[in-house]
């Protein structure tokens, strides 16, 4: 009986603790604005997830259901509409993302990154054999470039430079962002990077 | 006394903490309220151990560095007590650990991106673990100001672009100045026009 009381008290304190953390996290974003490159960054991060996992769109929607995200993630069309806020897309809709949508996308990306962490880690590691690493990078960058060609506006000079860059610097940056945004701590880090103080 | 041990393993990093519940603070049997020791194993480097102050310093530096790195900023960070420093080292990252014991040389560990993210994940797991009722001396993840981002992002490429633009402008202007103007042609044109009228 005592033990049961102890457990319930402990659970209450954990819930209180998590609520306090959420409140303090919300306070940190009081005088903040969404950064200009946020829709672009989020779309490219999802594009990297799609590169690393075949049929990632289905698993992203499933994950969204698991986490209990809003109706924006109930259908492929709604999800695609959200991604079309990226101005570099072929089908740019001149729309912007709401704070709620950004928070949901951050949560989703961070949980997807957690699942894909072993693959991301392999690509970022410099301590494995060079030839193997080069092969992995060749596969990854060529697949990502195919996806970029399919979906992005090729008349944009930025996209042109991305496709012609042989060092894949931007792709590496995206992988680093994904690796550092795994889990709860990673999600709060990623969220902070998508805003700036006004 | 109950001694508790918890371990966080992330590929190349493994963090082990030992401690006991703080009964005066109302901690349950499986909660660590008083940290007695910790050890950190990073593959390819010596075993690190210390007290809470050392772990606080390590957490401050690694989490701040990762927060900056995710925003594209690579900058040196030193902990409040100067025990831990992390700085960019080529493509990798250099972690410098100063011992509080006298006569012990500072330890240098080179981490690549994957090892940095492993270590960050270990520390993330620790700071959000409900089995620990310990107040960590770390900064929250706050958005940066625009000015901070602009001043700290390495814009060497942007600066060189501006420099090249100025040079190209001066060269083309000097070439244009060298081209002789054909004044005679203009005069003939103007006289022809007046005649027709």
Tab-separated table of N, CA and C in Angstrom, chain A residues 6 10 14 21 28-29 32 36 41 114 117 121 124-127 169 172 176-177 179-182 184-186 188-190 192-193 195-197, chain B residues 10-12 28-31 63 66-67 69-71 91 110 112-115 117-118 120-121 124 127-128 130 140-146 157:
chain	number	residue	atom	x	y	z
A	6	UNK	N	3.714	5.664	-2.784
A	6	UNK	CA	5.016	6.229	-3.161
A	6	UNK	C	5.118	6.403	-4.672
A	10	UNK	N	5.350	9.763	-6.750
A	10	UNK	CA	6.493	9.959	-7.646
A	10	UNK	C	6.021	10.357	-9.048
A	14	UNK	N	6.803	13.639	-11.206
A	14	UNK	CA	7.367	13.596	-12.565
A	14	UNK	C	6.528	14.450	-13.499
A	21	UNK	N	9.014	22.058	-16.754
A	21	UNK	CA	9.981	22.157	-17.849
A	21	UNK	C	9.344	22.797	-19.074
A	28	UNK	N	11.098	30.712	-22.483
A	28	UNK	CA	12.295	31.013	-23.277
A	28	UNK	C	11.966	31.547	-24.665
A	29	UNK	N	10.752	31.277	-25.149
A	29	UNK	CA	10.366	31.673	-26.510
A	29	UNK	C	9.397	32.857	-26.521
A	32	UNK	N	10.310	35.853	-29.008
A	32	UNK	CA	11.058	35.303	-30.144
A	32	UNK	C	10.207	35.272	-31.407
A	36	UNK	N	13.609	33.320	-40.713
A	36	UNK	CA	13.178	33.313	-42.131
A	36	UNK	C	13.411	31.967	-42.816
A	41	UNK	N	14.515	24.984	-43.853
A	41	UNK	CA	15.306	24.045	-43.054
A	41	UNK	C	14.509	22.777	-42.732
A	114	UNK	N	15.796	9.968	-34.269
A	114	UNK	CA	16.182	8.983	-33.256
A	114	UNK	C	16.176	7.569	-33.855
A	117	UNK	N	19.143	7.220	-36.255
A	117	UNK	CA	20.435	7.653	-35.706
A	117	UNK	C	21.622	6.777	-36.126
A	121	UNK	N	24.779	8.438	-37.931
A	121	UNK	CA	26.083	8.339	-37.251
A	121	UNK	C	27.158	7.767	-38.172
A	124	UNK	N	28.403	10.364	-40.500
A	124	UNK	CA	29.187	11.439	-39.880
A	124	UNK	C	30.518	10.964	-39.316
A	125	UNK	N	30.639	9.659	-39.112
A	125	UNK	CA	31.857	9.136	-38.490
A	125	UNK	C	33.059	9.254	-39.429
A	126	UNK	N	34.186	9.670	-38.846
A	126	UNK	CA	35.419	9.763	-39.650
A	126	UNK	C	36.377	8.631	-39.282
A	127	UNK	N	35.942	7.770	-38.356
A	127	UNK	CA	36.859	6.745	-37.857
A	127	UNK	C	36.647	5.373	-38.498
A	169	UNK	N	28.678	20.038	-48.556
A	169	UNK	CA	28.756	20.738	-47.259
A	169	UNK	C	27.374	20.914	-46.628
A	172	UNK	N	25.933	17.702	-45.291
A	172	UNK	CA	26.593	17.351	-44.032
A	172	UNK	C	26.004	18.166	-42.877
A	176	UNK	N	24.220	16.806	-39.491
A	176	UNK	CA	24.647	17.221	-38.145
A	176	UNK	C	23.430	17.712	-37.350
A	177	UNK	N	22.592	18.507	-38.025
A	177	UNK	CA	21.376	19.005	-37.345
A	177	UNK	C	20.521	17.825	-36.890
A	179	UNK	N	21.478	14.732	-36.281
A	179	UNK	CA	22.138	13.961	-35.221
A	179	UNK	C	22.015	14.658	-33.868
A	180	UNK	N	22.001	15.995	-33.882
A	180	UNK	CA	21.916	16.731	-32.612
A	180	UNK	C	20.476	17.011	-32.183
A	181	UNK	N	19.519	16.563	-33.020
A	181	UNK	CA	18.127	16.843	-32.643
A	181	UNK	C	17.358	15.582	-32.234
A	182	UNK	N	18.089	14.530	-31.905
A	182	UNK	CA	17.422	13.292	-31.459
A	182	UNK	C	16.917	13.438	-30.024
A	184	UNK	N	14.377	14.138	-26.597
A	184	UNK	CA	13.723	15.310	-26.008
A	184	UNK	C	14.641	16.529	-25.981
A	185	UNK	N	15.883	16.296	-25.554
A	185	UNK	CA	16.855	17.397	-25.498
A	185	UNK	C	17.134	17.936	-26.886
A	186	UNK	N	17.240	17.019	-27.839
A	186	UNK	CA	17.507	17.411	-29.224
A	186	UNK	C	16.381	18.228	-29.805
A	188	UNK	N	14.330	20.222	-28.197
A	188	UNK	CA	14.352	21.602	-27.663
A	188	UNK	C	15.490	22.389	-28.303
A	189	UNK	N	16.583	21.702	-28.624
A	189	UNK	CA	17.725	22.356	-29.289
A	189	UNK	C	17.336	22.777	-30.720
A	190	UNK	N	16.687	21.863	-31.418
A	190	UNK	CA	16.277	22.148	-32.795
A	190	UNK	C	15.266	23.292	-32.827
A	192	UNK	N	14.920	25.701	-30.671
A	192	UNK	CA	15.598	26.975	-30.387
A	192	UNK	C	16.329	27.502	-31.618
A	193	UNK	N	16.808	26.590	-32.455
A	193	UNK	CA	17.561	27.030	-33.647
A	193	UNK	C	16.641	27.565	-34.753
A	195	UNK	N	14.145	29.679	-34.201
A	195	UNK	CA	13.639	31.001	-33.810
A	195	UNK	C	14.810	31.957	-33.609
A	196	UNK	N	14.501	33.245	-33.546
A	196	UNK	CA	15.519	34.194	-33.102
A	196	UNK	C	14.880	35.256	-32.239
A	197	UNK	N	15.688	35.807	-31.333
A	197	UNK	CA	15.155	36.816	-30.411
A	197	UNK	C	14.872	38.110	-31.153
B	10	UNK	N	25.585	5.426	-25.404
B	10	UNK	CA	25.288	5.895	-26.765
B	10	UNK	C	26.502	5.608	-27.653
B	11	UNK	N	26.537	4.476	-28.295
B	11	UNK	CA	27.635	4.076	-29.187
B	11	UNK	C	29.027	4.295	-28.587
B	12	UNK	N	29.647	5.447	-28.871
B	12	UNK	CA	31.035	5.638	-28.431
B	12	UNK	C	31.147	6.175	-27.008
B	28	UNK	N	12.247	9.233	-3.783
B	28	UNK	CA	11.838	7.829	-3.670
B	28	UNK	C	13.077	6.929	-3.697
B	29	UNK	N	12.834	5.616	-3.538
B	29	UNK	CA	13.946	4.663	-3.396
B	29	UNK	C	14.836	4.596	-4.628
B	30	UNK	N	14.237	4.838	-5.811
B	30	UNK	CA	15.037	4.697	-7.036
B	30	UNK	C	15.456	6.039	-7.643
B	31	UNK	N	15.399	7.089	-6.847
B	31	UNK	CA	15.799	8.416	-7.350
B	31	UNK	C	17.125	8.834	-6.741
B	63	UNK	N	26.685	21.033	-23.996
B	63	UNK	CA	25.331	21.397	-24.420
B	63	UNK	C	25.294	22.773	-25.091
B	66	UNK	N	26.851	22.281	-28.598
B	66	UNK	CA	25.915	21.601	-29.497
B	66	UNK	C	24.782	22.531	-29.913
B	67	UNK	N	24.332	23.348	-28.969
B	67	UNK	CA	23.270	24.322	-29.278
B	67	UNK	C	23.740	25.292	-30.369
B	69	UNK	N	26.253	24.713	-32.467
B	69	UNK	CA	26.601	23.947	-33.670
B	69	UNK	C	25.357	23.666	-34.519
B	70	UNK	N	24.229	23.437	-33.882
B	70	UNK	CA	22.986	23.152	-34.615
B	70	UNK	C	22.525	24.416	-35.367
B	71	UNK	N	22.954	25.594	-34.896
B	71	UNK	CA	22.623	26.847	-35.587
B	71	UNK	C	23.708	27.243	-36.574
B	91	UNK	N	37.825	19.815	-38.936
B	91	UNK	CA	36.443	19.320	-39.101
B	91	UNK	C	35.935	18.779	-37.763
B	110	UNK	N	40.043	14.548	-28.933
B	110	UNK	CA	39.520	15.003	-30.220
B	110	UNK	C	38.270	14.187	-30.554
B	112	UNK	N	35.011	13.552	-33.260
B	112	UNK	CA	34.424	13.883	-34.570
B	112	UNK	C	32.922	14.146	-34.370
B	113	UNK	N	32.222	14.475	-35.449
B	113	UNK	CA	30.803	14.859	-35.322
B	113	UNK	C	29.962	13.757	-34.683
B	114	UNK	N	30.252	12.489	-35.067
B	114	UNK	CA	29.448	11.379	-34.532
B	114	UNK	C	29.686	11.209	-33.035
B	115	UNK	N	30.951	11.383	-32.609
B	115	UNK	CA	31.252	11.236	-31.173
B	115	UNK	C	30.667	12.392	-30.362
B	117	UNK	N	27.929	13.993	-31.130
B	117	UNK	CA	26.482	13.784	-30.985
B	117	UNK	C	26.188	12.644	-30.000
B	118	UNK	N	27.070	11.622	-29.950
B	118	UNK	CA	26.896	10.557	-28.947
B	118	UNK	C	26.958	11.125	-27.530
B	120	UNK	N	26.583	14.244	-26.593
B	120	UNK	CA	25.457	15.162	-26.359
B	120	UNK	C	24.198	14.377	-26.005
B	121	UNK	N	23.993	13.263	-26.716
B	121	UNK	CA	22.792	12.449	-26.455
B	121	UNK	C	22.837	11.859	-25.041
B	124	UNK	N	21.990	14.606	-22.725
B	124	UNK	CA	20.555	14.917	-22.880
B	124	UNK	C	19.704	13.927	-22.096
B	127	UNK	N	19.953	14.764	-18.393
B	127	UNK	CA	19.274	15.977	-17.892
B	127	UNK	C	17.753	15.852	-17.905
B	128	UNK	N	17.217	14.957	-18.747
B	128	UNK	CA	15.757	14.798	-18.777
B	128	UNK	C	15.290	13.530	-18.061
B	130	UNK	N	13.954	11.359	-15.207
B	130	UNK	CA	13.186	11.644	-13.985
B	130	UNK	C	13.719	10.887	-12.766
B	140	UNK	N	19.556	26.979	-20.314
B	140	UNK	CA	18.467	26.413	-21.146
B	140	UNK	C	18.724	26.686	-22.630
B	141	UNK	N	18.043	25.916	-23.501
B	141	UNK	CA	18.181	26.118	-24.945
B	141	UNK	C	17.359	27.332	-25.370
B	142	UNK	N	18.049	28.436	-25.579
B	142	UNK	CA	17.368	29.706	-25.926
B	142	UNK	C	17.707	30.081	-27.371
B	143	UNK	N	16.719	30.647	-28.105
B	143	UNK	CA	17.058	31.139	-29.454
B	143	UNK	C	18.072	32.281	-29.380
B	144	UNK	N	18.946	32.340	-30.367
B	144	UNK	CA	19.948	33.409	-30.406
B	144	UNK	C	19.338	34.652	-31.055
B	145	UNK	N	19.988	35.793	-30.822
B	145	UNK	CA	19.548	37.007	-31.529
B	145	UNK	C	20.149	36.983	-32.934
B	146	UNK	N	19.529	37.749	-33.840
B	146	UNK	CA	20.008	37.799	-35.229
B	146	UNK	C	21.447	38.294	-35.279
B	157	UNK	N	33.418	33.105	-46.646
B	157	UNK	CA	33.059	33.025	-48.055
B	157	UNK	C	32.358	34.307	-48.512
